[in-house]
Amino acid sequence: MTGQVRTVDGRVAGRRGQETRQKLLDCLREMLSTSPYRDVKVIDVARMAGTSPATFYQYFPDVEGAVLEIAEEMAKDSVELKELIDGKSWAGKSGTTTSEELVDGFLAFWRKNDAILRVVTLGAAEGDKRFFKIRMTVLNSVAKPLTDAIKELQAKGQADKAQDAAATAGSLISLLASAAEHQKAFTSWGVKVKDLKPTLAPLVYLGITGKKPPK
């Protein structure tokens, strides 16, 4: 653990306190993967962590406050999505590889953080600005570098200059996010998750370059 961790009343937590706090977050994250967000109670999280509600309240004002902590950590981790695009080539077969790696990485990130992303998406849809900001941080980690990639191709004469780079990037991110959020639904429709990449990657390549992927 790095940096200082403080209790609700401002005291700096010691090593044991930091471990307890992290255990509470880990237990909450696990509970969110199996229970509806609003059904999760402080007493249940504390019991699972082997501590008391009083201890929980030393570190978090309520369940929502702890959920926001998890969501903010997840948003920081989304920088790894940006790395799937920065400095990558969109030319020819290299562009196909970039598209496939982006789709793979995006879907994997969503699966890894599915429980907390469901809560973030719900909160954002209900108008909670805190959750909306976190959701946009995650999506912008891909939208901005994709916009820059389109503009770079346009500057080189390799993409249609009449194309709105930001609108195209936003549309592609909406496509990826929707597919990522419905991965379980795809399974119920008889679609294997592994089949999403060869379906989505060509659409991303076409959207960015304006060309069909090379065979």
XYZ file of N, CA, C and O in Angstrom:
860
model
N 0.830 -1.191 0.000
C 0.000 0.000 0.000
C 0.870 1.247 0.000
O 1.916 1.279 0.645
N 0.457 2.263 -0.722
C 1.226 3.492 -0.796
C 0.365 4.668 -0.383
O -0.848 4.656 -0.535
N 1.009 5.702 0.144
C 0.265 6.882 0.536
C -0.426 6.696 1.866
O -0.476 5.605 2.432
N -0.943 7.775 2.411
C -1.617 7.735 3.694
C -3.093 7.405 3.518
O -3.752 7.903 2.627
N -3.582 6.559 4.388
C -5.002 6.223 4.419
C -5.562 6.813 5.699
O -5.044 6.577 6.792
N -6.607 7.597 5.580
C -7.189 8.254 6.739
C -8.565 7.688 7.078
O -9.296 7.226 6.206
N -8.890 7.769 8.354
C -10.211 7.367 8.802
C -11.183 8.513 8.515
O -10.774 9.606 8.112
N -12.465 8.268 8.746
C -13.474 9.282 8.475
C -13.230 10.555 9.283
O -13.468 11.670 8.808
N -12.697 10.406 10.499
C -12.460 11.587 11.339
C -11.088 12.223 11.113
O -10.685 13.124 11.846
N -10.366 11.748 10.070
C -9.124 12.407 9.691
C -7.853 11.806 10.231
O -6.740 12.245 9.876
N -7.943 10.799 11.085
C -6.732 10.170 11.621
C -6.051 9.317 10.557
O -6.717 8.725 9.712
N -4.713 9.249 10.610
C -3.959 8.415 9.677
C -4.008 6.975 10.176
O -3.642 6.700 11.326
N -4.444 6.074 9.305
C -4.558 4.666 9.687
C -3.191 3.994 9.648
O -2.381 4.256 8.770
N -2.941 3.138 10.628
C -1.704 2.371 10.650
C -1.776 1.194 9.691
O -2.759 1.024 8.964
N -0.755 0.369 9.706
C -0.703 -0.762 8.774
C -1.906 -1.683 8.952
O -2.546 -2.083 7.988
N -2.203 -2.016 10.211
C -3.331 -2.919 10.460
C -4.645 -2.271 10.018
O -5.520 -2.935 9.459
N -4.769 -0.981 10.266
C -5.973 -0.279 9.852
C -6.123 -0.265 8.340
O -7.233 -0.431 7.809
N -5.021 -0.072 7.632
C -5.064 -0.083 6.167
C -5.470 -1.452 5.655
O -6.239 -1.572 4.694
N -4.964 -2.509 6.309
C -5.315 -3.864 5.896
C -6.799 -4.136 6.126
O -7.470 -4.770 5.297
N -7.312 -3.649 7.257
C -8.739 -3.826 7.552
C -9.596 -3.088 6.529
O -10.595 -3.617 6.030
N -9.198 -1.877 6.231
C -9.927 -1.071 5.246
C -9.953 -1.768 3.891
O -10.995 -1.834 3.228
N -8.798 -2.286 3.470
C -8.729 -2.968 2.177
C -9.573 -4.236 2.175
O -10.217 -4.566 1.180
N -9.584 -4.947 3.308
C -10.390 -6.166 3.392
C -11.866 -5.836 3.258
O -12.634 -6.567 2.623
N -12.282 -4.728 3.872
C -13.676 -4.301 3.754
C -14.026 -4.010 2.295
O -15.097 -4.394 1.806
N -13.108 -3.335 1.585
C -13.338 -3.041 0.167
C -13.392 -4.321 -0.657
O -14.234 -4.463 -1.548
N -12.509 -5.252 -0.364
C -12.481 -6.519 -1.105
C -13.776 -7.306 -0.885
O -14.330 -7.895 -1.829
N -14.249 -7.324 0.349
C -15.497 -8.036 0.650
C -16.683 -7.360 -0.022
O -17.581 -8.033 -0.548
N -16.698 -6.031 -0.013
C -17.778 -5.298 -0.682
C -17.762 -5.589 -2.173
O -18.814 -5.824 -2.784
N -16.577 -5.594 -2.768
C -16.460 -5.883 -4.201
C -17.014 -7.269 -4.508
O -17.733 -7.472 -5.494
N -16.708 -8.243 -3.640
C -17.206 -9.605 -3.840
C -18.727 -9.658 -3.702
O -19.404 -10.346 -4.479
N -19.261 -8.917 -2.740
C -20.707 -8.925 -2.543
C -21.439 -8.282 -3.717
O -22.526 -8.711 -4.095
N -20.833 -7.256 -4.304
C -21.463 -6.587 -5.446
C -21.566 -7.513 -6.650
O -22.414 -7.310 -7.520
N -20.698 -8.522 -6.699
C -20.719 -9.447 -7.841
C -21.834 -10.472 -7.732
O -22.156 -11.157 -8.708
N -22.440 -10.571 -6.536
C -23.494 -11.576 -6.350
C -24.806 -10.998 -5.847
O -25.822 -11.703 -5.825
N -24.788 -9.727 -5.427
C -25.998 -9.123 -4.863
C -26.290 -7.775 -5.504
O -25.363 -7.059 -5.876
N -27.569 -7.401 -5.626
C -27.909 -6.060 -6.109
C -27.288 -5.014 -5.190
O -27.271 -5.176 -3.964
N -26.815 -3.946 -5.761
C -26.116 -2.893 -5.025
C -26.899 -2.404 -3.806
O -26.360 -2.297 -2.696
N -28.178 -2.152 -3.979
C -28.967 -1.579 -2.879
C -29.341 -2.607 -1.810
O -29.895 -2.251 -0.762
N -29.054 -3.878 -2.068
C -29.316 -4.901 -1.053
C -28.128 -5.099 -0.123
O -28.238 -5.796 0.893
N -26.979 -4.523 -0.470
C -25.773 -4.693 0.333
C -25.832 -3.762 1.544
O -26.000 -2.550 1.404
N -25.690 -4.341 2.739
C -25.748 -3.570 3.982
C -24.389 -3.556 4.678
O -23.599 -4.487 4.534
N -24.164 -2.506 5.445
C -22.901 -2.364 6.176
C -22.647 -3.578 7.061
O -21.530 -4.121 7.096
N -23.667 -4.032 7.770
C -23.482 -5.146 8.688
C -23.046 -6.417 7.955
O -22.247 -7.209 8.468
N -23.538 -6.599 6.714
C -23.166 -7.783 5.934
C -21.714 -7.711 5.481
O -20.993 -8.711 5.506
N -21.289 -6.525 5.054
C -19.898 -6.339 4.631
C -18.963 -6.550 5.812
O -17.945 -7.247 5.709
N -19.315 -5.956 6.946
C -18.481 -6.072 8.146
C -18.390 -7.523 8.605
O -17.294 -8.013 8.955
N -19.511 -8.230 8.584
C -19.513 -9.629 9.007
C -18.626 -10.470 8.092
O -17.862 -11.320 8.556
N -18.734 -10.227 6.790
C -17.919 -10.985 5.837
C -16.427 -10.712 6.048
O -15.589 -11.602 5.862
N -16.114 -9.487 6.439
C -14.703 -9.110 6.653
C -14.216 -9.522 8.037
O -13.039 -9.323 8.356
N -15.102 -10.060 8.863
C -14.712 -10.489 10.197
C -14.512 -9.342 11.160
O -13.697 -9.431 12.087
N -15.267 -8.263 10.964
C -15.149 -7.115 11.847
C -16.544 -6.585 12.158
O -17.547 -7.264 11.936
N -16.639 -5.374 12.679
C -17.923 -4.832 13.111
C -18.356 -3.638 12.264
O -17.524 -2.996 11.615
N -19.657 -3.320 12.285
C -20.124 -2.119 11.581
C -19.406 -0.867 12.073
O -19.131 0.042 11.276
N -19.102 -0.808 13.374
C -18.405 0.357 13.919
C -17.056 0.547 13.236
O -16.635 1.680 12.956
N -16.376 -0.567 12.961
C -15.084 -0.488 12.275
C -15.274 -0.010 10.843
O -14.497 0.812 10.334
N -16.324 -0.499 10.180
C -16.624 -0.050 8.814
C -16.777 1.462 8.786
O -16.217 2.153 7.931
N -17.533 1.994 9.737
C -17.805 3.436 9.764
C -16.577 4.269 10.131
O -16.608 5.494 9.973
N -15.522 3.613 10.596
C -14.276 4.345 10.830
C -13.640 4.773 9.513
O -12.937 5.783 9.454
N -13.918 3.999 8.455
C -13.246 4.237 7.170
C -14.171 4.768 6.076
O -13.704 5.415 5.134
N -15.466 4.497 6.198
C -16.406 4.909 5.151
C -17.675 5.456 5.781
O -18.148 4.930 6.794
N -18.279 6.484 5.191
C -19.515 7.046 5.752
C -20.707 6.108 5.594
O -21.622 6.116 6.406
N -20.687 5.304 4.513
C -21.767 4.366 4.235
C -21.321 3.455 3.096
O -20.190 3.561 2.608
N -22.210 2.557 2.680
C -21.870 1.618 1.595
C -21.555 2.376 0.313
O -20.602 2.053 -0.402
N -22.348 3.401 0.025
C -22.131 4.167 -1.202
C -20.744 4.815 -1.217
O -20.074 4.832 -2.246
N -20.305 5.297 -0.071
C -18.979 5.899 0.009
C -17.888 4.888 -0.292
O -16.904 5.202 -0.973
N -18.060 3.661 0.198
C -17.086 2.605 -0.074
C -17.129 2.189 -1.547
O -16.094 1.925 -2.161
N -18.340 2.149 -2.103
C -18.485 1.817 -3.521
C -17.757 2.838 -4.388
O -17.078 2.491 -5.357
N -17.878 4.100 -4.030
C -17.182 5.153 -4.783
C -15.673 4.987 -4.706
O -14.960 5.258 -5.677
N -15.165 4.527 -3.561
C -13.726 4.264 -3.427
C -13.296 3.195 -4.428
O -12.285 3.333 -5.121
N -14.057 2.118 -4.505
C -13.742 1.035 -5.444
C -13.828 1.546 -6.880
O -12.966 1.238 -7.716
N -14.856 2.327 -7.160
C -15.056 2.848 -8.515
C -13.918 3.776 -8.928
O -13.462 3.751 -10.077
N -13.457 4.582 -8.009
C -12.365 5.514 -8.326
C -11.053 4.769 -8.572
O -10.262 5.147 -9.439
N -10.824 3.694 -7.826
C -9.643 2.862 -8.065
C -9.719 2.238 -9.455
O -8.731 2.184 -10.191
N -10.909 1.748 -9.807
C -11.116 1.143 -11.122
C -10.882 2.162 -12.228
O -10.272 1.861 -13.265
N -11.351 3.393 -12.022
C -11.182 4.440 -13.029
C -9.704 4.742 -13.260
O -9.274 4.981 -14.388
N -8.909 4.716 -12.189
C -7.468 4.935 -12.328
C -6.830 3.811 -13.152
O -5.931 4.056 -13.944
N -7.311 2.589 -12.957
C -6.776 1.448 -13.699
C -7.120 1.502 -15.185
O -6.481 0.822 -15.990
N -8.132 2.302 -15.545
C -8.561 2.353 -16.946
C -7.503 2.974 -17.853
O -7.639 2.929 -19.080
N -6.448 3.540 -17.267
C -5.360 4.091 -18.086
C -4.749 3.000 -18.962
O -4.195 3.275 -20.028
N -4.875 1.742 -18.533
C -4.341 0.634 -19.324
C -5.053 0.520 -20.672
O -4.474 0.009 -21.647
N -6.286 0.995 -20.755
C -7.012 0.961 -22.029
C -6.387 1.942 -23.021
O -6.315 1.664 -24.220
N -5.950 3.079 -22.532
C -5.309 4.085 -23.375
C -4.065 3.515 -24.031
O -3.738 3.819 -25.180
N -3.363 2.656 -23.296
C -2.129 2.067 -23.799
C -2.367 1.095 -24.952
O -1.434 0.739 -25.674
N -3.626 0.661 -25.129
C -3.955 -0.230 -26.244
C -3.988 0.523 -27.569
O -4.001 -0.087 -28.636
N -3.991 1.874 -27.495
C -4.141 2.697 -28.701
C -2.928 3.579 -28.953
O -2.479 3.729 -30.090
N -2.398 4.176 -27.893
C -1.281 5.114 -28.041
C -0.105 4.505 -28.794
O 0.399 3.432 -28.430
N 0.310 5.191 -29.863
C 1.485 4.766 -30.607
C 1.278 3.554 -31.489
O 2.237 3.066 -32.108
N 0.052 3.055 -31.578
C -0.221 1.864 -32.391
C -0.534 2.259 -33.836
O -1.096 3.317 -34.095
N -0.185 1.375 -34.748
C -0.421 1.625 -36.169
C -1.824 1.173 -36.579
O -2.324 0.158 -36.100
N -2.441 1.960 -37.488
C -3.742 1.595 -38.045
C -3.628 1.256 -39.529
O -4.637 1.124 -40.227
N -2.397 1.083 -39.994
C -2.168 0.797 -41.410
C -2.199 -0.709 -41.678
O -1.548 -1.491 -40.985
N -2.960 -1.096 -42.703
C -2.969 -2.483 -43.159
C -3.247 -3.495 -42.065
O -4.087 -3.298 -41.194
N -2.482 -4.584 -42.090
C -2.692 -5.659 -41.124
C -2.314 -5.245 -39.705
O -2.839 -5.796 -38.733
N -1.422 -4.264 -39.594
C -1.088 -3.755 -38.258
C -2.317 -3.099 -37.633
O -2.556 -3.203 -36.431
N -3.108 -2.433 -38.471
C -4.344 -1.817 -38.000
C -5.349 -2.858 -37.548
O -6.082 -2.643 -36.575
N -5.380 -3.986 -38.257
C -6.267 -5.081 -37.857
C -5.880 -5.596 -36.478
O -6.734 -5.830 -35.619
N -4.572 -5.748 -36.267
C -4.078 -6.206 -34.966
C -4.428 -5.207 -33.867
O -4.853 -5.586 -32.773
N -4.261 -3.916 -34.156
C -4.600 -2.873 -33.183
C -6.076 -2.944 -32.813
O -6.445 -2.852 -31.635
N -6.935 -3.120 -33.811
C -8.376 -3.219 -33.565
C -8.698 -4.427 -32.685
O -9.489 -4.328 -31.746
N -8.091 -5.555 -32.996
C -8.353 -6.782 -32.237
C -7.881 -6.644 -30.795
O -8.572 -7.071 -29.858
N -6.706 -6.044 -30.606
C -6.175 -5.874 -29.254
C -7.024 -4.904 -28.445
O -7.222 -5.086 -27.240
N -7.544 -3.881 -29.116
C -8.410 -2.927 -28.435
C -9.696 -3.599 -27.973
O -10.118 -3.447 -26.817
N -10.327 -4.348 -28.870
C -11.571 -5.038 -28.524
C -11.319 -6.040 -27.395
O -12.066 -6.098 -26.408
N -10.262 -6.828 -27.529
C -9.914 -7.819 -26.512
C -9.707 -7.155 -25.153
O -10.254 -7.598 -24.139
N -8.895 -6.100 -25.154
C -8.561 -5.424 -23.909
C -9.763 -4.759 -23.268
O -9.939 -4.793 -22.047
N -10.600 -4.137 -24.090
C -11.788 -3.444 -23.581
C -12.763 -4.437 -22.955
O -13.260 -4.214 -21.846
N -13.042 -5.535 -23.650
C -13.970 -6.536 -23.124
C -13.416 -7.178 -21.855
O -14.162 -7.451 -20.901
N -12.103 -7.420 -21.825
C -11.488 -8.031 -20.647
C -11.565 -7.089 -19.447
O -11.835 -7.524 -18.319
N -11.308 -5.799 -19.688
C -11.394 -4.817 -18.606
C -12.811 -4.785 -18.036
O -13.005 -4.718 -16.825
N -13.801 -4.848 -18.913
C -15.201 -4.804 -18.466
C -15.554 -6.050 -17.672
O -16.241 -5.968 -16.653
N -15.079 -7.220 -18.139
C -15.362 -8.459 -17.398
C -14.737 -8.409 -16.010
O -15.358 -8.794 -15.015
N -13.505 -7.928 -15.944
C -12.776 -7.859 -14.678
C -13.491 -6.951 -13.683
O -13.520 -7.231 -12.471
N -14.079 -5.867 -14.171
C -14.709 -4.869 -13.298
C -16.220 -4.838 -13.454
O -16.858 -3.820 -13.147
N -16.792 -5.933 -13.907
C -18.219 -5.964 -14.230
C -19.107 -5.504 -13.081
O -20.015 -4.692 -13.272
N -18.855 -5.994 -11.883
C -19.721 -5.687 -10.749
C -19.749 -4.190 -10.443
O -20.822 -3.596 -10.296
N -18.590 -3.577 -10.358
C -18.547 -2.152 -10.016
C -19.000 -1.292 -11.190
O -19.628 -0.240 -11.010
N -18.739 -1.727 -12.419
C -19.186 -0.966 -13.581
C -20.703 -0.963 -13.700
O -21.295 0.018 -14.162
N -21.341 -2.045 -13.273
C -22.806 -2.070 -13.286
C -23.364 -1.005 -12.346
O -24.336 -0.316 -12.659
N -22.727 -0.871 -11.170
C -23.177 0.140 -10.204
C -22.912 1.548 -10.744
O -23.747 2.445 -10.627
N -21.738 1.731 -11.346
C -21.379 3.030 -11.917
C -22.350 3.423 -13.020
O -22.829 4.568 -13.082
N -22.659 2.475 -13.894
C -23.585 2.742 -14.998
C -24.974 3.092 -14.474
O -25.627 4.023 -14.969
N -25.418 2.361 -13.453
C -26.726 2.634 -12.854
C -26.746 4.031 -12.233
O -27.675 4.817 -12.468
N -25.710 4.349 -11.462
C -25.656 5.659 -10.814
C -25.608 6.788 -11.824
O -26.283 7.818 -11.655
N -24.830 6.595 -12.886
C -24.736 7.619 -13.932
C -26.075 7.809 -14.627
O -26.495 8.938 -14.906
N -26.776 6.707 -14.900
C -28.081 6.778 -15.569
C -29.118 7.486 -14.700
O -30.043 8.121 -15.218
N -28.942 7.398 -13.390
C -29.878 8.039 -12.470
C -29.527 9.502 -12.218
O -30.203 10.181 -11.446
N -28.453 9.978 -12.847
C -28.094 11.377 -12.735
C -27.101 11.720 -11.642
O -26.874 12.904 -11.360
N -26.500 10.699 -11.019
C -25.498 10.962 -9.978
C -24.209 11.424 -10.659
O -23.562 10.654 -11.378
N -23.835 12.659 -10.443
C -22.687 13.245 -11.128
C -21.372 12.567 -10.758
O -20.441 12.533 -11.567
N -21.292 12.027 -9.558
C -20.064 11.340 -9.141
C -19.837 10.080 -9.980
O -18.729 9.833 -10.465
N -20.894 9.299 -10.144
C -20.771 8.087 -10.939
C -20.617 8.415 -12.427
O -19.907 7.717 -13.154
N -21.293 9.468 -12.864
C -21.168 9.879 -14.270
C -19.716 10.254 -14.579
O -19.173 9.880 -15.619
N -19.078 10.987 -13.682
C -17.691 11.396 -13.880
C -16.769 10.185 -13.968
O -15.864 10.128 -14.811
N -17.001 9.194 -13.116
C -16.175 7.987 -13.120
C -16.376 7.214 -14.424
O -15.415 6.746 -15.046
N -17.633 7.084 -14.851
C -17.906 6.370 -16.105
C -17.226 7.071 -17.278
O -16.624 6.415 -18.147
N -17.286 8.394 -17.308
C -16.672 9.134 -18.396
C -15.151 9.033 -18.361
O -14.496 9.043 -19.405
N -14.571 8.930 -17.172
C -13.121 8.736 -17.069
C -12.711 7.440 -17.758
O -11.725 7.390 -18.499
N -13.489 6.386 -17.514
C -13.204 5.090 -18.142
C -13.359 5.177 -19.658
O -12.466 4.762 -20.412
N -14.470 5.724 -20.120
C -14.726 5.791 -21.561
C -13.761 6.746 -22.266
O -13.323 6.483 -23.385
N -13.413 7.841 -21.604
C -12.489 8.805 -22.213
C -11.082 8.265 -22.353
O -10.303 8.749 -23.177
N -10.748 7.249 -21.564
C -9.425 6.647 -21.679
C -9.243 5.997 -23.046
O -8.126 5.756 -23.495
N -10.359 5.725 -23.721
C -10.318 5.169 -25.079
C -10.758 6.213 -26.106
O -10.176 6.328 -27.181
N -11.779 6.987 -25.778
C -12.332 7.949 -26.736
C -11.308 8.982 -27.192
O -11.205 9.281 -28.388
N -10.548 9.535 -26.249
C -9.594 10.575 -26.627
C -8.475 10.043 -27.522
O -8.190 10.636 -28.569
N -7.804 8.935 -27.164
C -6.758 8.444 -28.058
C -7.288 7.984 -29.414
O -6.598 8.100 -30.428
N -8.542 7.491 -29.452
C -9.132 7.117 -30.739
C -9.378 8.365 -31.587
O -9.136 8.359 -32.801
N -9.844 9.428 -30.964
C -10.048 10.696 -31.673
C -8.729 11.191 -32.244
O -8.658 11.615 -33.409
N -7.681 11.128 -31.438
C -6.348 11.563 -31.887
C -5.844 10.703 -33.039
O -5.214 11.211 -33.976
N -6.129 9.402 -32.987
C -5.688 8.495 -34.050
C -6.371 8.846 -35.372
O -5.734 8.847 -36.435
N -7.659 9.157 -35.317
C -8.394 9.536 -36.533
C -7.848 10.844 -37.093
O -7.627 10.982 -38.302
N -7.611 11.815 -36.230
C -7.077 13.101 -36.675
C -5.700 12.942 -37.307
O -5.368 13.627 -38.294
N -4.901 12.051 -36.761
C -3.567 11.809 -37.318
C -3.675 11.206 -38.712
O -2.940 11.593 -39.630
N -4.604 10.262 -38.881
C -4.814 9.654 -40.200
C -5.325 10.702 -41.184
O -4.928 10.716 -42.354
N -6.188 11.586 -40.721
C -6.708 12.655 -41.584
C -5.586 13.588 -42.022
O -5.523 14.003 -43.175
N -4.700 13.913 -41.098
C -3.583 14.810 -41.411
C -2.653 14.206 -42.455
O -2.020 14.923 -43.250
N -2.574 12.876 -42.460
C -1.717 12.173 -43.413
C -2.437 11.868 -44.724
O -1.862 11.266 -45.634
N -3.713 12.260 -44.799
C -4.492 11.981 -45.994
C -4.934 10.536 -46.088
O -5.289 10.054 -47.164
N -4.935 9.826 -44.953
C -5.281 8.405 -44.939
C -6.693 8.160 -44.404
O -7.103 7.026 -44.218
N -7.415 9.249 -44.147
C -8.804 9.135 -43.695
C -9.565 10.349 -44.197
O -8.983 11.408 -44.446
N -10.861 10.188 -44.338
C -11.710 11.257 -44.853
C -11.696 12.460 -43.899
O -12.078 12.355 -42.731
N -11.265 13.624 -44.408
C -11.176 14.806 -43.566
C -12.543 15.371 -43.194
O -12.655 16.173 -42.267
N -13.578 14.949 -43.924
C -14.927 15.410 -43.607
C -15.511 14.651 -42.420
O -16.517 15.049 -41.837
N -14.853 13.585 -42.044
C -15.298 12.760 -40.930
C -15.064 13.493 -39.605
O -13.992 14.050 -39.379
N -16.049 13.521 -38.746
C -15.895 14.143 -37.428
C -15.204 13.132 -36.519
O -15.797 12.114 -36.150
N -13.958 13.408 -36.176
C -13.145 12.454 -35.423
C -13.749 12.127 -34.061
O -13.842 10.959 -33.669
N -14.172 13.150 -33.325
C -14.722 12.928 -31.990
C -16.037 12.152 -32.034
O -16.278 11.266 -31.209
N -16.881 12.475 -33.017
C -18.165 11.779 -33.146
C -17.946 10.308 -33.504
O -18.644 9.421 -32.984
N -16.978 10.054 -34.385
C -16.676 8.671 -34.762
C -16.147 7.886 -33.576
O -16.588 6.765 -33.299
N -15.186 8.477 -32.849
C -14.619 7.806 -31.679
C -15.697 7.547 -30.639
O -15.772 6.450 -30.058
N -16.562 8.521 -30.398
C -17.635 8.360 -29.422
C -18.603 7.258 -29.808
O -19.061 6.483 -28.954
N -18.896 7.175 -31.090
C -19.806 6.132 -31.568
C -19.199 4.745 -31.384
O -19.885 3.792 -30.986
N -17.916 4.635 -31.671
C -17.241 3.342 -31.530
C -17.153 2.924 -30.063
O -17.328 1.748 -29.731
N -16.902 3.897 -29.177
C -16.857 3.585 -27.754
C -18.223 3.158 -27.244
O -18.348 2.241 -26.427
N -19.265 3.810 -27.733
C -20.622 3.416 -27.348
C -20.900 1.983 -27.778
O -21.531 1.202 -27.050
N -20.432 1.625 -28.972
C -20.597 0.263 -29.481
C -19.874 -0.731 -28.583
O -20.444 -1.757 -28.169
N -18.618 -0.436 -28.253
C -17.825 -1.346 -27.420
C -18.412 -1.466 -26.016
O -18.493 -2.563 -25.451
N -18.823 -0.324 -25.437
C -19.375 -0.347 -24.087
C -20.674 -1.146 -24.033
O -20.904 -1.927 -23.107
N -21.512 -0.967 -25.042
C -22.769 -1.703 -25.080
C -22.523 -3.201 -25.203
O -23.151 -4.009 -24.508
N -21.594 -3.571 -26.076
C -21.262 -4.990 -26.239
C -20.675 -5.550 -24.945
O -21.002 -6.668 -24.531
N -19.811 -4.765 -24.301
C -19.172 -5.214 -23.065
C -20.200 -5.419 -21.956
O -20.135 -6.386 -21.193
N -21.163 -4.510 -21.864
C -22.185 -4.595 -20.826
C -23.136 -5.773 -21.050
O -23.783 -6.232 -20.110
N -23.217 -6.244 -22.291
C -24.163 -7.316 -22.613
C -23.473 -8.659 -22.857
O -24.052 -9.550 -23.484
N -22.263 -8.821 -22.330
C -21.549 -10.079 -22.579
C -22.315 -11.298 -22.067
O -22.356 -12.337 -22.713
N -22.948 -11.145 -20.903
C -23.737 -12.264 -20.371
C -24.982 -12.501 -21.222
O -25.419 -13.634 -21.405
N -25.542 -11.425 -21.742
C -26.726 -11.566 -22.596
C -26.365 -12.294 -23.886
O -27.146 -13.116 -24.380
N -25.188 -11.994 -24.426
C -24.754 -12.678 -25.640
C -24.731 -14.188 -25.417
O -25.130 -14.969 -26.285
N -24.267 -14.588 -24.250
C -24.204 -16.016 -23.929
C -25.596 -16.632 -23.939
O -25.805 -17.738 -24.447
N -26.571 -15.894 -23.409
C -27.948 -16.406 -23.382
C -28.538 -16.491 -24.781
O -29.495 -17.239 -25.015
N -27.969 -15.713 -25.719
C -28.424 -15.754 -27.103
C -27.677 -16.810 -27.917
O -27.869 -16.933 -29.124
N -26.818 -17.562 -27.242
C -26.056 -18.604 -27.926
C -24.804 -18.092 -28.600
O -24.205 -18.786 -29.418
N -24.405 -16.860 -28.251
C -23.193 -16.271 -28.830
C -22.046 -16.429 -27.842
O -22.169 -16.039 -26.673
N -20.945 -16.981 -28.290
C -19.785 -17.142 -27.422
C -19.009 -15.831 -27.353
O -18.850 -15.148 -28.363
N -18.539 -15.499 -26.158
C -17.806 -14.253 -25.960
C -16.588 -14.180 -26.885
O -16.254 -13.113 -27.406
N -15.957 -15.321 -27.125
C -14.767 -15.334 -27.977
C -15.081 -14.940 -29.418
O -14.187 -14.548 -30.179
N -16.356 -15.028 -29.786
C -16.761 -14.664 -31.150
C -17.040 -13.172 -31.302
O -17.293 -12.692 -32.414
N -17.003 -12.434 -30.205
C -17.259 -11.002 -30.291
C -16.093 -10.263 -30.956
O -16.301 -9.323 -31.719
N -14.866 -10.689 -30.662
C -13.706 -9.987 -31.211
C -13.703 -9.983 -32.731
O -13.582 -8.905 -33.336
N -13.849 -11.132 -33.413
C -13.841 -11.097 -34.882
C -15.032 -10.356 -35.478
O -15.016 -10.015 -36.665
N -16.061 -10.103 -34.685
C -17.217 -9.339 -35.158
C -17.020 -7.848 -34.944
O -17.296 -7.024 -35.829
N -16.500 -7.471 -33.763
C -16.347 -6.061 -33.413
C -15.097 -5.417 -34.006
O -15.122 -4.246 -34.405
N -14.006 -6.174 -34.070
C -12.735 -5.600 -34.535
C -12.828 -5.007 -35.950
O -12.334 -3.896 -36.184
N -13.455 -5.691 -36.914
C -13.574 -5.087 -38.249
C -14.392 -3.794 -38.247
O -14.119 -2.881 -39.036
N -15.397 -3.709 -37.371
C -16.202 -2.490 -37.280
C -15.367 -1.330 -36.741
O -15.493 -0.193 -37.202
N -14.502 -1.625 -35.773
C -13.617 -0.593 -35.225
C -12.635 -0.139 -36.295
O -12.424 1.068 -36.500
N -12.048 -1.094 -37.006
C -11.084 -0.765 -38.063
C -11.746 0.099 -39.134
O -11.185 1.114 -39.572
N -12.945 -0.289 -39.562
C -13.672 0.463 -40.577
C -14.002 1.860 -40.089
O -13.858 2.839 -40.836
N -14.412 1.976 -38.842
C -14.770 3.270 -38.297
C -13.569 4.216 -38.227
O -13.695 5.414 -38.509
N -12.415 3.687 -37.875
C -11.221 4.521 -37.723
C -10.612 4.889 -39.077
O -10.259 6.047 -39.321
N -10.509 3.921 -39.951
C -9.794 4.137 -41.220
C -10.706 4.448 -42.389
O -10.258 4.996 -43.407
N -11.994 4.090 -42.281
C -12.906 4.271 -43.409
C -12.717 3.202 -44.473
O -13.254 3.316 -45.575
N -11.946 2.168 -44.148
C -11.665 1.097 -45.124
C -12.012 -0.252 -44.529
O -12.022 -0.448 -43.306
N -12.263 -1.231 -45.412
C -12.469 -2.580 -44.967
C -11.138 -3.177 -44.513
O -10.090 -2.852 -45.093
N -11.139 -4.025 -43.497
C -9.892 -4.640 -43.048
C -9.268 -5.479 -44.138
O -9.980 -6.147 -44.903
N -7.937 -5.441 -44.251
C -7.268 -6.266 -45.271
C -7.413 -7.746 -44.942
O -7.446 -8.120 -43.776
N -7.511 -8.548 -45.967
C -7.638 -9.995 -45.752
C -6.278 -10.655 -45.787
O -5.348 -10.186 -46.415
